[in-house]
PDB file of C-alpha atoms and ligand atoms in Angstrom:
ATOM      1  CA  MET A 106     269.114-121.677   3.664  1.00  0.00           C
ATOM      2  CA  ILE A 107     265.895-121.827   5.646  1.00  0.00           C
ATOM      3  CA  ARG A 108     262.523-122.014   3.855  1.00  0.00           C
ATOM      4  CA  LEU A 109     258.953-123.070   4.515  1.00  0.00           C
ATOM      5  CA  ALA A 110     258.343-126.787   3.954  1.00  0.00           C
ATOM      6  CA  LYS A 111     256.382-127.960   0.912  1.00  0.00           C
ATOM      7  CA  SER A 112     254.136-131.009   0.624  1.00  0.00           C
ATOM      8  CA  VAL A 113     256.901-132.932  -1.142  1.00  0.00           C
ATOM      9  CA  ASP A 114     259.114-132.571   1.968  1.00  0.00           C
ATOM     10  CA  ALA A 115     256.700-134.478   4.233  1.00  0.00           C
ATOM     11  CA  THR A 116     258.182-137.938   3.644  1.00  0.00           C
ATOM     12  CA  THR A 117     261.790-136.838   4.221  1.00  0.00           C
ATOM     13  CA  ILE A 118     260.779-135.004   7.401  1.00  0.00           C
ATOM     14  CA  ALA A 119     258.817-138.017   8.681  1.00  0.00           C
ATOM     15  CA  GLN A 120     261.764-140.330   7.971  1.00  0.00           C
ATOM     16  CA  LEU A 121     264.169-137.993   9.776  1.00  0.00           C
ATOM     17  CA  SER A 122     261.770-137.912  12.718  1.00  0.00           C
ATOM     18  CA  ARG A 123     261.580-141.684  12.789  1.00  0.00           C
ATOM     19  CA  SER A 124     265.329-142.249  12.641  1.00  0.00           C
ATOM     20  CA  GLN A 125     266.613-139.261  14.623  1.00  0.00           C
ATOM     21  CA  ILE A 126     263.884-138.453  17.164  1.00  0.00           C
ATOM     22  CA  GLU A 127     261.424-141.340  17.577  1.00  0.00           C
ATOM     23  CA  ASN A 128     264.003-144.127  17.559  1.00  0.00           C
ATOM     24  CA  GLY A 129     262.898-146.832  20.005  1.00  0.00           C
ATOM     25  CA  LEU A 130     259.381-145.360  20.234  1.00  0.00           C
ATOM     26  CA  PRO A 131     256.269-145.933  18.112  1.00  0.00           C
ATOM     27  CA  TRP A 132     256.455-143.909  14.840  1.00  0.00           C
ATOM     28  CA  ARG A 133     253.865-141.146  15.341  1.00  0.00           C
ATOM     29  CA  TRP A 134     255.114-138.501  12.894  1.00  0.00           C
ATOM     30  CA  LYS A 135     254.310-140.306   9.654  1.00  0.00           C
ATOM     31  CA  PRO A 136     254.136-138.397   6.335  1.00  0.00           C
ATOM     32  CA  GLY A 137     250.373-137.773   6.611  1.00  0.00           C
ATOM     33  CA  ARG A 138     250.703-136.122  10.006  1.00  0.00           C
ATOM     34  CA  VAL A 139     253.621-133.972   8.854  1.00  0.00           C
ATOM     35  CA  GLN A 140     251.553-133.005   5.799  1.00  0.00           C
ATOM     36  CA  HIS A 141     248.759-131.872   8.131  1.00  0.00           C
ATOM     37  CA  TYR A 142     251.165-129.552   9.988  1.00  0.00           C
ATOM     38  CA  ILE A 143     252.529-128.156   6.717  1.00  0.00           C
ATOM     39  CA  ARG A 144     248.976-127.153   5.749  1.00  0.00           C
ATOM     40  CA  ASP A 145     247.734-126.112   9.215  1.00  0.00           C
ATOM     41  CA  THR A 146     247.478-122.335   9.580  1.00  0.00           C
ATOM     42  CA  GLY A 147     248.310-122.523  13.317  1.00  0.00           C
ATOM     43  CA  SER A 148     251.642-124.237  12.640  1.00  0.00           C
ATOM     44  CA  THR A 149     254.820-123.666  10.689  1.00  0.00           C
ATOM     45  CA  VAL A 150     257.097-126.307   9.264  1.00  0.00           C
ATOM     46  CA  ILE A 151     260.477-124.960   8.202  1.00  0.00           C
ATOM     47  CA  VAL A 152     263.368-126.794   6.611  1.00  0.00           C
ATOM     48  CA  SER A 153     267.039-126.112   6.041  1.00  0.00           C
ATOM     49  CA  GLU A 154     268.706-126.961   2.750  1.00  0.00           C
ATOM     50  CA  SER A 155     272.383-127.869   2.484  1.00  0.00           C
ATOM     51  CA  GLU A 156     274.120-129.092  -0.666  1.00  0.00           C
ATOM     52  CA  ASN A 157     270.755-129.088  -2.471  1.00  0.00           C
ATOM     53  CA  ARG A 158     269.005-131.375  -0.043  1.00  0.00           C
ATOM     54  CA  LEU A 159     266.882-131.144   3.048  1.00  0.00           C
ATOM     55  CA  SER A 160     269.280-131.118   6.012  1.00  0.00           C
ATOM     56  CA  GLY A 161     267.008-130.254   8.941  1.00  0.00           C
ATOM     57  CA  PHE A 162     263.532-129.193   9.950  1.00  0.00           C
ATOM     58  CA  ALA A 163     261.392-127.797  12.763  1.00  0.00           C
ATOM     59  CA  ILE A 164     257.651-128.168  13.341  1.00  0.00           C
ATOM     60  CA  THR A 165     256.199-125.419  15.525  1.00  0.00           C
ATOM     61  CA  SER A 166     252.670-124.527  16.627  1.00  0.00           C
ATOM     62  CA  PHE A 167     251.665-121.033  17.662  1.00  0.00           C
ATOM     63  CA  ALA A 168     249.262-119.843  20.339  1.00  0.00           C
ATOM     64  CA  GLU A 169     248.535-116.213  21.156  1.00  0.00           C
ATOM     65  CA  THR A 170     251.491-115.636  23.475  1.00  0.00           C
ATOM     66  CA  SER A 171     253.637-118.751  23.173  1.00  0.00           C
ATOM     67  CA  ALA A 172     254.978-121.165  20.595  1.00  0.00           C
ATOM     68  CA  HIS A 173     255.651-124.877  20.929  1.00  0.00           C
ATOM     69  CA  ILE A 174     258.318-126.773  19.012  1.00  0.00           C
ATOM     70  CA  SER A 175     256.982-130.278  18.450  1.00  0.00           C
ATOM     71  CA  LEU A 176     259.923-131.630  16.468  1.00  0.00           C
ATOM     72  CA  LEU A 177     263.344-130.437  15.392  1.00  0.00           C
ATOM     73  CA  ALA A 178     266.156-132.457  13.886  1.00  0.00           C
ATOM     74  CA  VAL A 179     269.238-132.106  11.732  1.00  0.00           C
ATOM     75  CA  ASP A 180     270.512-134.867   9.446  1.00  0.00           C
ATOM     76  CA  PRO A 181     273.610-136.416  11.135  1.00  0.00           C
ATOM     77  CA  VAL A 182     275.705-135.606   8.037  1.00  0.00           C
ATOM     78  CA  PHE A 183     275.158-131.876   8.588  1.00  0.00           C
ATOM     79  CA  ARG A 184     275.431-131.560  12.372  1.00  0.00           C
ATOM     80  CA  ARG A 185     277.606-129.064  14.262  1.00  0.00           C
ATOM     81  CA  GLN A 186     277.398-126.649  11.347  1.00  0.00           C
ATOM     82  CA  GLY A 187     274.945-124.288  13.023  1.00  0.00           C
ATOM     83  CA  ILE A 188     271.789-125.573  11.318  1.00  0.00           C
ATOM     84  CA  ALA A 189     269.728-126.028  14.508  1.00  0.00           C
ATOM     85  CA  THR A 190     270.896-122.547  15.489  1.00  0.00           C
ATOM     86  CA  LEU A 191     269.583-121.147  12.192  1.00  0.00           C
ATOM     87  CA  LEU A 192     266.228-122.945  12.590  1.00  0.00           C
ATOM     88  CA  ILE A 193     265.788-121.638  16.151  1.00  0.00           C
ATOM     89  CA  ARG A 194     266.891-118.141  15.128  1.00  0.00           C
ATOM     90  CA  TRP A 195     264.294-118.115  12.318  1.00  0.00           C
ATOM     91  CA  LEU A 196     261.627-119.112  14.861  1.00  0.00           C
ATOM     92  CA  THR A 197     262.693-116.619  17.522  1.00  0.00           C
ATOM     93  CA  GLN A 198     262.679-113.762  15.014  1.00  0.00           C
ATOM     94  CA  SER A 199     259.209-114.742  13.775  1.00  0.00           C
ATOM     95  CA  CYS A 200     257.913-115.017  17.351  1.00  0.00           C
ATOM     96  CA  ARG A 201     259.284-111.602  18.268  1.00  0.00           C
ATOM     97  CA  VAL A 202     257.580-110.011  15.272  1.00  0.00           C
ATOM     98  CA  ALA A 203     254.314-111.719  16.266  1.00  0.00           C
ATOM     99  CA  GLY A 204     254.594-110.604  19.897  1.00  0.00           C
ATOM    100  CA  ILE A 205     255.049-114.163  21.137  1.00  0.00           C
ATOM    101  CA  GLY A 206     256.974-114.145  24.401  1.00  0.00           C
ATOM    102  CA  CYS A 207     257.997-117.733  24.943  1.00  0.00           C
ATOM    103  CA  ILE A 208     258.988-120.857  23.003  1.00  0.00           C
ATOM    104  CA  ARG A 209     258.466-124.187  24.759  1.00  0.00           C
ATOM    105  CA  LEU A 210     259.488-127.728  23.914  1.00  0.00           C
ATOM    106  CA  GLU A 211     259.869-131.229  25.316  1.00  0.00           C
ATOM    107  CA  VAL A 212     262.938-133.328  24.710  1.00  0.00           C
ATOM    108  CA  ARG A 213     263.737-136.877  25.796  1.00  0.00           C
ATOM    109  CA  ALA A 214     265.390-136.577  29.211  1.00  0.00           C
ATOM    110  CA  THR A 215     268.195-138.903  28.062  1.00  0.00           C
ATOM    111  CA  ASN A 216     268.928-136.762  24.981  1.00  0.00           C
ATOM    112  CA  ILE A 217     271.797-134.844  26.545  1.00  0.00           C
ATOM    113  CA  ASP A 218     273.148-133.592  23.178  1.00  0.00           C
ATOM    114  CA  ALA A 219     269.851-131.899  22.290  1.00  0.00           C
ATOM    115  CA  ILE A 220     269.446-130.510  25.810  1.00  0.00           C
ATOM    116  CA  ASP A 221     272.974-129.045  25.574  1.00  0.00           C
ATOM    117  CA  CYS A 222     272.109-127.596  22.186  1.00  0.00           C
ATOM    118  CA  TYR A 223     268.954-125.904  23.488  1.00  0.00           C
ATOM    119  CA  LEU A 224     270.807-124.627  26.577  1.00  0.00           C
ATOM    120  CA  SER A 225     273.456-123.105  24.308  1.00  0.00           C
ATOM    121  CA  LEU A 226     270.661-121.285  22.442  1.00  0.00           C
ATOM    122  CA  GLY A 227     269.264-119.719  25.605  1.00  0.00           C
ATOM    123  CA  PHE A 228     266.594-122.257  26.606  1.00  0.00           C
ATOM    124  CA  ARG A 229     266.230-123.116  30.300  1.00  0.00           C
ATOM    125  CA  LYS A 230     265.098-126.338  31.949  1.00  0.00           C
ATOM    126  CA  VAL A 231     261.646-125.655  33.391  1.00  0.00           C
ATOM    127  CA  GLY A 232     260.465-129.075  34.561  1.00  0.00           C
ATOM    128  CA  VAL A 233     260.204-132.788  33.895  1.00  0.00           C
ATOM    129  CA  ARG A 234     257.140-134.695  32.666  1.00  0.00           C
ATOM    130  CA  LYS A 235     257.255-138.303  33.860  1.00  0.00           C
ATOM    131  CA  GLY A 236     256.571-141.020  31.272  1.00  0.00           C
ATOM    132  CA  TYR A 237     255.758-138.450  28.559  1.00  0.00           C
ATOM    133  CA  TYR A 238     257.168-140.677  25.814  1.00  0.00           C
ATOM    134  CA  ASP A 239     254.801-143.628  25.610  1.00  0.00           C
ATOM    135  CA  GLY A 240     255.155-144.218  29.349  1.00  0.00           C
ATOM    136  CA  ARG A 241     258.731-145.304  28.718  1.00  0.00           C
ATOM    137  CA  GLU A 242     260.755-142.167  29.090  1.00  0.00           C
ATOM    138  CA  ASP A 243     260.547-138.790  30.822  1.00  0.00           C
ATOM    139  CA  ALA A 244     260.529-135.479  28.997  1.00  0.00           C
ATOM    140  CA  GLN A 245     262.727-132.569  29.925  1.00  0.00           C
ATOM    141  CA  LEU A 246     260.600-129.425  29.535  1.00  0.00           C
ATOM    142  CA  MET A 247     262.491-126.401  28.247  1.00  0.00           C
ATOM    143  CA  ALA A 248     261.555-122.820  27.507  1.00  0.00           C
ATOM    144  CA  LEU A 249     263.085-119.772  25.888  1.00  0.00           C
ATOM    145  CA  VAL A 250     261.710-116.460  27.121  1.00  0.00           C
ATOM    146  CA  LEU A 251     261.794-113.875  24.342  1.00  0.00           C
ATOM    147  CA  ILE A 252     259.963-110.942  25.821  1.00  0.00           C
ATOM    148  CA  ASN A 253     260.080-109.678  29.370  1.00  0.00           C
ATOM    149  CA  PRO A 254     256.677-107.993  29.777  1.00  0.00           C
ATOM    150  CA  ASP A 255     258.071-105.614  32.435  1.00  0.00           C
ATOM    151  CA  ILE A 256     260.837-104.409  30.139  1.00  0.00           C
ATOM    152  CA  GLU A 257     258.435-104.150  27.193  1.00  0.00           C
ATOM    153  CA  ALA A 258     256.054-102.048  29.284  1.00  0.00           C
ATOM    154  CA  GLN A 259     258.849 -99.565  30.081  1.00  0.00           C
ATOM    155  CA  ARG A 260     259.750 -98.992  26.447  1.00  0.00           C
ATOM    156  CA  PRO A 261     258.951 -95.504  25.160  1.00  0.00           C
ATOM    157  CA  THR A 262     256.212 -95.543  22.511  1.00  0.00           C
TER     158      THR A 262
HETATM  159  C1  LIG B  79     270.309-131.535  18.659  1.00  0.00           C
HETATM  160  C2  LIG B  79     270.488-131.209  17.172  1.00  0.00           C
HETATM  161  C3  LIG B  79     269.179-130.662  16.630  1.00  0.00           C
HETATM  162  C4  LIG B  79     271.588-130.136  17.021  1.00  0.00           C
HETATM  163  O1  LIG B  79     271.678-129.726  15.671  1.00  0.00           O
HETATM  164  P1  LIG B  79     272.990-129.036  15.086  1.00  0.00           P
HETATM  165  O2  LIG B  79     272.649-128.404  13.781  1.00  0.00           O
HETATM  166  O3  LIG B  79     274.108-130.003  15.069  1.00  0.00           O
HETATM  167  O4  LIG B  79     273.280-127.915  16.171  1.00  0.00           O
HETATM  168  P2  LIG B  79     274.189-126.616  15.985  1.00  0.00           P
HETATM  169  O5  LIG B  79     275.307-126.896  15.033  1.00  0.00           O
HETATM  170  O6  LIG B  79     273.325-125.441  15.672  1.00  0.00           O
HETATM  171  O7  LIG B  79     274.795-126.474  17.446  1.00  0.00           O
HETATM  172  C5  LIG B  79     274.658-125.281  18.215  1.00  0.00           C
HETATM  173  C6  LIG B  79     275.300-125.503  19.570  1.00  0.00           C
HETATM  174  O8  LIG B  79     274.548-126.468  20.307  1.00  0.00           O
HETATM  175  C7  LIG B  79     275.441-127.295  21.102  1.00  0.00           C
HETATM  176  N1  LIG B  79     275.407-128.666  20.572  1.00  0.00           N
HETATM  177  C8  LIG B  79     274.928-129.097  19.392  1.00  0.00           C
HETATM  178  N2  LIG B  79     275.088-130.430  19.276  1.00  0.00           N
HETATM  179  C9  LIG B  79     275.667-130.839  20.411  1.00  0.00           C
HETATM  180  C10 LIG B  79     276.119-132.104  20.885  1.00  0.00           C
HETATM  181  N3  LIG B  79     275.964-133.215  20.149  1.00  0.00           N
HETATM  182  N4  LIG B  79     276.697-132.163  22.098  1.00  0.00           N
HETATM  183  C11 LIG B  79     276.871-131.047  22.852  1.00  0.00           C
HETATM  184  N5  LIG B  79     276.478-129.809  22.460  1.00  0.00           N
HETATM  185  C12 LIG B  79     275.892-129.713  21.255  1.00  0.00           C
HETATM  186  C13 LIG B  79     276.836-126.669  20.905  1.00  0.00           C
HETATM  187  O9  LIG B  79     277.002-125.668  21.874  1.00  0.00           O
HETATM  188  C14 LIG B  79     276.710-126.056  19.510  1.00  0.00           C
HETATM  189  O10 LIG B  79     277.631-125.031  19.289  1.00  0.00           O
HETATM  190  P3  LIG B  79     279.137-125.422  18.772  1.00  0.00           P
HETATM  191  O11 LIG B  79     279.003-126.413  17.654  1.00  0.00           O
HETATM  192  O12 LIG B  79     279.690-124.103  18.353  1.00  0.00           O
HETATM  193  O13 LIG B  79     279.829-126.017  19.973  1.00  0.00           O
HETATM  194  C15 LIG B  79     270.945-132.459  16.381  1.00  0.00           C
HETATM  195  O14 LIG B  79     272.023-133.082  17.059  1.00  0.00           O
HETATM  196  C16 LIG B  79     269.855-133.469  16.160  1.00  0.00           C
HETATM  197  O15 LIG B  79     269.114-133.388  15.175  1.00  0.00           O
HETATM  198  N6  LIG B  79     269.714-134.463  17.063  1.00  0.00           N
HETATM  199  C17 LIG B  79     268.712-135.525  16.899  1.00  0.00           C
HETATM  200  C18 LIG B  79     267.303-135.008  16.957  1.00  0.00           C
HETATM  201  C19 LIG B  79     267.025-134.327  18.268  1.00  0.00           C
HETATM  202  O16 LIG B  79     267.537-134.698  19.306  1.00  0.00           O
HETATM  203  N7  LIG B  79     266.172-133.305  18.213  1.00  0.00           N
HETATM  204  C20 LIG B  79     265.813-132.530  19.378  1.00  0.00           C
HETATM  205  C21 LIG B  79     264.646-133.062  20.108  1.00  0.00           C
HETATM  206  S1  LIG B  79     263.109-132.806  19.236  1.00  0.00           S
END
């Protein structure tokens, strides 16, 4: 089940970020920062629940025509069960309804598993940002195009 995050989820999300995403880097996504994104009207924090506990999450910010996934992780206990797929599907459906044509993200260039996961969900590699992670590691930039403006323009009204 996917639902919007509540304030009480902030600590679990921050801990998952620390252990599963920010390992080896300074801990930037502490509970207070996650809390800010839960309340921010320009962002959405969604969580998955499995066996009555939080099993994954995604933090996404929205601009007029694109969205940006800042963080996404699934608890190791619940991986390869389609949870990241459900989180991304929830986001893509919301973006389509809102007329948002593209979802972007950065992922650690060494994180081959996550890159493979995003590729399997239709994302493409669109560039590399050198030293993006604290000057220590490059980011692989990825994007999922949801709306082809040319095709949209040809649709009958
Ligand atoms: C990457 C991550 C989010 C995937 O979550 P998940 O719920 O296990 O992913 P799914 O079950 O939806 O997998 C969907 C598809 O992605 C690919 N995939 C997922 N994990 C993979 C892995 N470890 N290696 C290779 N391909 C993988 C597969 O094609 C998979 O389909 P399949 O299981 O039918 O083969 C999870 O491993 C994770 O949280 N990693 C640590 C945090 C992280 O790297 N976050 C991303 C950067 S912010």
